[in-house]
Tab-separated table of C-alpha atoms in Angstrom:
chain	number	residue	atom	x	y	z
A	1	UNK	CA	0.000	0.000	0.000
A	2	UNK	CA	1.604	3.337	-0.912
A	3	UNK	CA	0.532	6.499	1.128
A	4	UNK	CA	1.172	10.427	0.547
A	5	UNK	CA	-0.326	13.363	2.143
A	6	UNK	CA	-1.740	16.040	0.653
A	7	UNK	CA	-1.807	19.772	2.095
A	8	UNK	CA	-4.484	22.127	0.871
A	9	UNK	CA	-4.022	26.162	1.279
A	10	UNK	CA	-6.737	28.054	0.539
A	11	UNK	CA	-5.250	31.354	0.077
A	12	UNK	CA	-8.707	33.065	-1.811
A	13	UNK	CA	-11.697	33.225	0.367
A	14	UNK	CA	-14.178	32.212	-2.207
A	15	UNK	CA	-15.541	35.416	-3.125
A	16	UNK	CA	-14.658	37.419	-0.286
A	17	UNK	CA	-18.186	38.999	1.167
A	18	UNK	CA	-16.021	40.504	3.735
A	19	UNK	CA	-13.334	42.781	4.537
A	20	UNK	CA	-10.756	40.389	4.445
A	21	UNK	CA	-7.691	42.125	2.856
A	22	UNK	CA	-6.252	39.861	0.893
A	23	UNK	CA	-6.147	41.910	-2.765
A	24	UNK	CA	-7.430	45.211	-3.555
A	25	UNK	CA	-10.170	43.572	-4.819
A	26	UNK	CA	-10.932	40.930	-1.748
A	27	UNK	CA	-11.374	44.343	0.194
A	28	UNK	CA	-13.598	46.141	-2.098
A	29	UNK	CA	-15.694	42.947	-2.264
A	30	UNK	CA	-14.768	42.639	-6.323
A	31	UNK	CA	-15.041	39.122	-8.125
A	32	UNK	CA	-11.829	38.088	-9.053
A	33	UNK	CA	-12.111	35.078	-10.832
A	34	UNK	CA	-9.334	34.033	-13.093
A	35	UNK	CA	-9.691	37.088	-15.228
A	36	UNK	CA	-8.316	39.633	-12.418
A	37	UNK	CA	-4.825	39.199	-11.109
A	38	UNK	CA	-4.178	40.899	-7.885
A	39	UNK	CA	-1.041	40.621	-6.207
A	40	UNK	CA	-1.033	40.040	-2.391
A	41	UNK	CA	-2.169	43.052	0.041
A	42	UNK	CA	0.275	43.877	2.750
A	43	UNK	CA	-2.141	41.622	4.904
A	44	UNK	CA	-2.557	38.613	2.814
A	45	UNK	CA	1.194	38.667	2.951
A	46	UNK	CA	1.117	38.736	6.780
A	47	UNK	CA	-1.345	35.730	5.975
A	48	UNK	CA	1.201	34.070	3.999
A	49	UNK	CA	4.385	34.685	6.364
A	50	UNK	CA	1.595	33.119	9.296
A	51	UNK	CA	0.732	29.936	6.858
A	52	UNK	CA	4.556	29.541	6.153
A	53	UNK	CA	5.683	29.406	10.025
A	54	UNK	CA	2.642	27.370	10.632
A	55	UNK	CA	4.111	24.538	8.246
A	56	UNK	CA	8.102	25.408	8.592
A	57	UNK	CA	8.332	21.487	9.525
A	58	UNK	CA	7.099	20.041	7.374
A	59	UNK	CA	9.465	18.206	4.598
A	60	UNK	CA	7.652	18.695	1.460
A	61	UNK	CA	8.557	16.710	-1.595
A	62	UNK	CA	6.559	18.737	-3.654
A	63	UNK	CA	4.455	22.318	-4.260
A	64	UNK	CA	1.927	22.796	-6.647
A	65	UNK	CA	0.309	26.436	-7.089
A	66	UNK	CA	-2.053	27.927	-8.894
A	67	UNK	CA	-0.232	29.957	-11.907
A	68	UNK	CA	-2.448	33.083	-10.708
A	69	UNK	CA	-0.456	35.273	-9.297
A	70	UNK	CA	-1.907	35.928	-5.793
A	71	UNK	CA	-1.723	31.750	-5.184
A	72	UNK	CA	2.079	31.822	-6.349
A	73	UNK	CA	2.900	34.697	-4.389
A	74	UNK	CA	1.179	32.520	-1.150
A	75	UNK	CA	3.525	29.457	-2.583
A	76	UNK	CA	6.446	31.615	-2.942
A	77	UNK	CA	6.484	33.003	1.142
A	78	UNK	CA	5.455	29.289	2.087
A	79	UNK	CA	8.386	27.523	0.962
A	80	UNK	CA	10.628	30.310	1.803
A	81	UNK	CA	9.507	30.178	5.678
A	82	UNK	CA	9.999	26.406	5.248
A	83	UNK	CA	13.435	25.092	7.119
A	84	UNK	CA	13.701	22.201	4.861
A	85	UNK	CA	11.848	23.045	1.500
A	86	UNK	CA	13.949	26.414	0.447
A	87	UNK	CA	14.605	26.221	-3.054
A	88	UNK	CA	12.387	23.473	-4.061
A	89	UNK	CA	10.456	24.387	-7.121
A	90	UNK	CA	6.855	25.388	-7.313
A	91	UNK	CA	5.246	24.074	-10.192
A	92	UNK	CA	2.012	26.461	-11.636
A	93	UNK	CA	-0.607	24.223	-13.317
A	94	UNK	CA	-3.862	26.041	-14.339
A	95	UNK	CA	-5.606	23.005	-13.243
A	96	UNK	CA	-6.015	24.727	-9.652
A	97	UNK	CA	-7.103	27.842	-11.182
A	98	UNK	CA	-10.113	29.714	-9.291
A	99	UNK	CA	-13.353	29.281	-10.689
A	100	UNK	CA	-14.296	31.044	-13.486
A	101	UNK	CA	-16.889	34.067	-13.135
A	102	UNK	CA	-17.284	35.114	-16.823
A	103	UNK	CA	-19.015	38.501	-16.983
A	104	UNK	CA	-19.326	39.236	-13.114
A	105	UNK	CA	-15.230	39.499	-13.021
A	106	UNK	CA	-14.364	42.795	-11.817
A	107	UNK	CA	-18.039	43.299	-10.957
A	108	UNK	CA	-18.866	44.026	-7.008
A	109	UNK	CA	-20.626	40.324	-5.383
A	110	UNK	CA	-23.954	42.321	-5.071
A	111	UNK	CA	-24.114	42.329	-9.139
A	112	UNK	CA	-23.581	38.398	-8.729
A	113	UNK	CA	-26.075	38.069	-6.677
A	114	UNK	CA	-28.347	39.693	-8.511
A	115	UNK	CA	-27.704	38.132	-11.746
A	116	UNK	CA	-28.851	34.974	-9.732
A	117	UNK	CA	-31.804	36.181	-8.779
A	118	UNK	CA	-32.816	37.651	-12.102
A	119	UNK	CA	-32.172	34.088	-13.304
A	120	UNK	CA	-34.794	32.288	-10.426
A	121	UNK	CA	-31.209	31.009	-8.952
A	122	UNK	CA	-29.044	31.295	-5.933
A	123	UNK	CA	-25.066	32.051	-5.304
A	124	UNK	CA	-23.392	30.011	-5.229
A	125	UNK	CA	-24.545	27.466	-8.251
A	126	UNK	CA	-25.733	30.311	-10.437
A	127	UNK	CA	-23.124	30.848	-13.419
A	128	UNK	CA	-23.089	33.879	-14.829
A	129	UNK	CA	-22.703	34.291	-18.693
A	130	UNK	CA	-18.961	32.946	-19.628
A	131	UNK	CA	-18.368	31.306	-16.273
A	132	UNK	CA	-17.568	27.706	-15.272
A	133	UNK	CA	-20.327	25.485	-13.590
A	134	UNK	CA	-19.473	23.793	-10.608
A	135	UNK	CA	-19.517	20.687	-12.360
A	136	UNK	CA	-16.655	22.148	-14.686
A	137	UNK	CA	-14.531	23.049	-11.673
A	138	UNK	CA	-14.986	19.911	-10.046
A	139	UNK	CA	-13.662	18.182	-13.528
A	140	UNK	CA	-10.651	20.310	-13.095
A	141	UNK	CA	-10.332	19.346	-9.302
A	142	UNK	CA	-10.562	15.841	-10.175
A	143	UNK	CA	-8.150	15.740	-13.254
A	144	UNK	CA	-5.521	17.164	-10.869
A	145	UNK	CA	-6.165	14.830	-8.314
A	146	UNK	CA	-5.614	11.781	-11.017
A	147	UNK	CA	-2.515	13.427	-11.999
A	148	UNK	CA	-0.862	13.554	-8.246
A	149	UNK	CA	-1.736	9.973	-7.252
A	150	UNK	CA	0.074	8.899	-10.196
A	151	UNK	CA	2.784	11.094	-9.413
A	152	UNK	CA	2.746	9.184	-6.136
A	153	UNK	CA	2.975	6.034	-7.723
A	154	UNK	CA	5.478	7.011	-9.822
A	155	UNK	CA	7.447	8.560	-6.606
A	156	UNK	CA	7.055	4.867	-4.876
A	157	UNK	CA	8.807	3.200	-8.052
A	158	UNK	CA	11.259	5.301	-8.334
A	159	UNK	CA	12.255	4.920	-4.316
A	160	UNK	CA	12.180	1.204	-4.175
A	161	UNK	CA	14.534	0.881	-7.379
A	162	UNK	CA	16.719	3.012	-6.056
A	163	UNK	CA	17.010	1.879	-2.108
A	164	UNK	CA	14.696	-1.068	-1.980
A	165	UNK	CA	11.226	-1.858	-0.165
A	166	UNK	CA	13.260	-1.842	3.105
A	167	UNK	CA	13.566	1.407	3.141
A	168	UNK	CA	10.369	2.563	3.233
A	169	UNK	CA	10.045	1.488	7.282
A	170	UNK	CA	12.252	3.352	9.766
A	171	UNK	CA	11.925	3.670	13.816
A	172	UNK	CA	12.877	6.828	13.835
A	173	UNK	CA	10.974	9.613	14.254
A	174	UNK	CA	12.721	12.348	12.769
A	175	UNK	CA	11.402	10.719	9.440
A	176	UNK	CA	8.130	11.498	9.505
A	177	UNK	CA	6.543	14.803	8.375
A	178	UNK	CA	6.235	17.313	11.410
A	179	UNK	CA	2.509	18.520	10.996
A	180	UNK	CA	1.642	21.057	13.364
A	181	UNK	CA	-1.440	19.673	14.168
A	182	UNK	CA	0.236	15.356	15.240
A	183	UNK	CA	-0.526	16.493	18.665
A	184	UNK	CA	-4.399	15.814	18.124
A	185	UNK	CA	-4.524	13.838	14.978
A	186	UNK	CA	-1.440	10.992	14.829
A	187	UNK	CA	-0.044	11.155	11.254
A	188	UNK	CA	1.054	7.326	11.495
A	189	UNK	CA	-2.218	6.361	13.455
A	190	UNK	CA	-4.157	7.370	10.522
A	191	UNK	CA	-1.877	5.955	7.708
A	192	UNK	CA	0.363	2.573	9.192
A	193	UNK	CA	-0.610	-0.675	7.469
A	194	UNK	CA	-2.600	-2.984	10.012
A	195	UNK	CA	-1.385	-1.250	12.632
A	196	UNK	CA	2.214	-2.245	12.180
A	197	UNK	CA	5.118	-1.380	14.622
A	198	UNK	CA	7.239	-0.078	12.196
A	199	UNK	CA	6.819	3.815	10.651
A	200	UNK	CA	5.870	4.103	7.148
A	201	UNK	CA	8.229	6.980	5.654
A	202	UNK	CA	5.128	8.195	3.138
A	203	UNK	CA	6.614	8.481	-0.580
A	204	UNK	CA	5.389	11.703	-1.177
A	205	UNK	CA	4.361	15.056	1.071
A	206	UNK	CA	2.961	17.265	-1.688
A	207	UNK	CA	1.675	20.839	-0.921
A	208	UNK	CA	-0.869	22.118	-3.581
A	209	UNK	CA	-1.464	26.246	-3.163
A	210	UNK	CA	-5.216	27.052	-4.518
A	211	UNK	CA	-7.895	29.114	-3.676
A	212	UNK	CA	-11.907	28.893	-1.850
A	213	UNK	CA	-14.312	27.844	-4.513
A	214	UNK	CA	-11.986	25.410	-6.034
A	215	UNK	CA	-10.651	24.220	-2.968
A	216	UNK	CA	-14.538	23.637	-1.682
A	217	UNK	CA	-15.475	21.980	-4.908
A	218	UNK	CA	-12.403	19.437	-4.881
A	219	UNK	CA	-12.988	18.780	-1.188
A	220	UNK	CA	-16.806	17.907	-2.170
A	221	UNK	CA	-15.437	15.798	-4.966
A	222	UNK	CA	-13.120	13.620	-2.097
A	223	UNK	CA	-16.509	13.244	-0.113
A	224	UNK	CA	-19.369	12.552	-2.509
A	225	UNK	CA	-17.413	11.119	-4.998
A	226	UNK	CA	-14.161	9.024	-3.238
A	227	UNK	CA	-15.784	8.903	0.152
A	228	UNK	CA	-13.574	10.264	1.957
A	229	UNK	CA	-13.202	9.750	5.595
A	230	UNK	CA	-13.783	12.595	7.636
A	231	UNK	CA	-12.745	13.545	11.007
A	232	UNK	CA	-15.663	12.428	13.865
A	233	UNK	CA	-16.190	16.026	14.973
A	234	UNK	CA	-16.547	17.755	11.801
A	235	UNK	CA	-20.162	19.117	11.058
A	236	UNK	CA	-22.067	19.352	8.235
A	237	UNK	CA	-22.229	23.666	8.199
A	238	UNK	CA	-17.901	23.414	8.302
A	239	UNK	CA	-17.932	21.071	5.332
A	240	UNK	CA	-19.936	23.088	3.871
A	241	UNK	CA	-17.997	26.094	4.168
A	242	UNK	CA	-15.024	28.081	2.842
A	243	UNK	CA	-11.787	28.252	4.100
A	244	UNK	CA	-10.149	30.872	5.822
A	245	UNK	CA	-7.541	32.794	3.456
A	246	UNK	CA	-4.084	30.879	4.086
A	247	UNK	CA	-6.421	27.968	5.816
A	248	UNK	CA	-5.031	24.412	5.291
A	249	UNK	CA	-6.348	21.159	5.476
A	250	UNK	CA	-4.699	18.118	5.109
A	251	UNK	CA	-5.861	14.812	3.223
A	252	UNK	CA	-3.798	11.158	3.701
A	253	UNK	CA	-4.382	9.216	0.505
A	254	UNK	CA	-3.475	5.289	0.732
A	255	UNK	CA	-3.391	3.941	-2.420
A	256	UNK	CA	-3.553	0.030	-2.552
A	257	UNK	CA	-1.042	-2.190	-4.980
A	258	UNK	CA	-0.364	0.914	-6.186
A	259	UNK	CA	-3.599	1.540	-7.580
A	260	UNK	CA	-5.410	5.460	-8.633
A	261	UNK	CA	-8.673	4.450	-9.486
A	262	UNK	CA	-9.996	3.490	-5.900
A	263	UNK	CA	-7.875	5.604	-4.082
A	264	UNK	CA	-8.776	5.663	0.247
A	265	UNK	CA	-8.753	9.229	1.795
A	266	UNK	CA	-8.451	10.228	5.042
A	267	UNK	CA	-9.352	13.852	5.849
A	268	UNK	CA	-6.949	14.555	9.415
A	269	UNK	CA	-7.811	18.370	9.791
A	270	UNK	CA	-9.988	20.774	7.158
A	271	UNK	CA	-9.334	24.688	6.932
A	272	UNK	CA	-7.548	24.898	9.877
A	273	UNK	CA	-6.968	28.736	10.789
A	274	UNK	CA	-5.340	28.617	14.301
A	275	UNK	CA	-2.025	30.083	12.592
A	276	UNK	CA	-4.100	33.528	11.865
A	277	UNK	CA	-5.160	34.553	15.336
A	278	UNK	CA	-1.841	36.648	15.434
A	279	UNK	CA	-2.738	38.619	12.000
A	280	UNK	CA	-5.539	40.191	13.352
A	281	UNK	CA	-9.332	39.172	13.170
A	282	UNK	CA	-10.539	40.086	9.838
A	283	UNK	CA	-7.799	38.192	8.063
A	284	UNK	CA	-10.601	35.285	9.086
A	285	UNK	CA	-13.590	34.783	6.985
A	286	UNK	CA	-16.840	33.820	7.464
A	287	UNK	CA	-18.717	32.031	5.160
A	288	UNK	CA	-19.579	33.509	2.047
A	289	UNK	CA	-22.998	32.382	1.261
């Protein structure tokens, strides 16, 4: 059985109907979509340096980001906070784009929202003229997905031609990635084989940089679709929900004889925001709908 983790951070509230202070834009309540590119405001760069200190410990093997520029910038101060990861590359795939809002880009939420209602619909499944449906996005979401677990697979092979199956176990600790949040959720609980003594050293620790709507709609796809397990104190209204900007969740994916099609996920923590009570309370978001 071949395991890997995967770390989500949300750094675009989906839609931001607050003052969150992420971009320009997040702030003046704008749609930004995939047709506006806003750098980082001097708080969702305080967001950022809080997301990157939050995961400094944790030994990556790879980073995935968005190729807008507000998720690479996010990437960018991650990795650079990281005290084993400096250096390693970030690849952009358009795959983990944000949803796509068609005419209501650069348009205020209240013009969404009344496009919707003009229509008979409702925010957030209305799509405006030019948009993506949430079925498209969740396509997306689940073509990247494919991609990383063979990536995974491909990680394993390469690792046991090169040192050997043996290698994979260790008994020491230092090997296994230092999540910030072991001390309520046990990493190796979660993904040892039978409950072996030995550690599994997972093949791959891969950190994907995206943003709210996509992030909710990928997260929806691990649930409805792959069945994902979720944690037993998780309710329905915070799975339901976006993230926090620079919120991270954190997905264990066992994939048996090396197999992607019926991939088992284990969800250990979703948008987990305790690294932003430092940046000041509006950097948190409430839900948008």
């Amino acid at each position: 059985m071949g395991d890997f983790n995967l770390s989500d951070v949300n750094w675009e509230h989906h839609i931001a109907d607050r003052s969150s202070g992420e971009t320009r834009y997040n702030k003046d309540k704008i749609l930004q979509g995939q047709g506006i590119d806003e750098p980082l405001s001097p708080t969702g760069f305080k967001q950022a340096d809080a997301a990157g200190l939050f995961l400094s410990n944790v030994k990556f093997t790879h980073v995935f980001s968005s190729d807008l520029l507000r998720a690479k910038q996010t990437a960018a101060t991650i990795i650079e906070k990281n005290k084993f990861c400096k250096g390693l590359e970030i690849k952009c795939d358009t795959r983990l784009r944000e949803r796509k809002y068609g005419v209501a880009e650069g348009r205020p939420l209240a013009d969404l929202k009344a496009m919707a209602k003009t229509a008979g619909e409702q925010c957030p499944t209305f799509t405006p003229s030019g948009g993506e449906t949430l079925d498209e996005v969740r396509e997306r979401a689940k073509d990247f997905f494919e991609f990383l677990c063979q990536l995974a697979v491909e990680v394993e092979q390469k690792d046991q031609e090169t040192h050997g199956a043996s290698s994979r176990s260790s008994g020491t600790c230092e090997e296994e990635p230092a999540f910030p949040w072991t001390d309520h959720c046990s990493v190796h609980e979660l993904s040892s084989d039978n409950g072996g003594a030995s550690k599994l050293l997972l093949d791959a620790n891969i950190l994907v940089v995206s943003h709210g709507a996509y992030m909710r709609n990928w997260i929806g796809y691990f649930v409805s679709d792959l069945k994902c397990t979720l944690p037993a104190n998780l309710t329905k209204s915070q799975l339901s929900s976006v993230s926090p900007n620079t919120g991270v969740s954190h997905f264990i994916i066992k994939l048996e004889n090396r197999s992607v099609l019926k991939p088992e996920i284990i969800c250990v923590c979703l948008n987990q925001d305790s690294h932003l009570v430092d940046v000041g309370a509006e950097c948190v978001a409430p839900k948008m709908f």
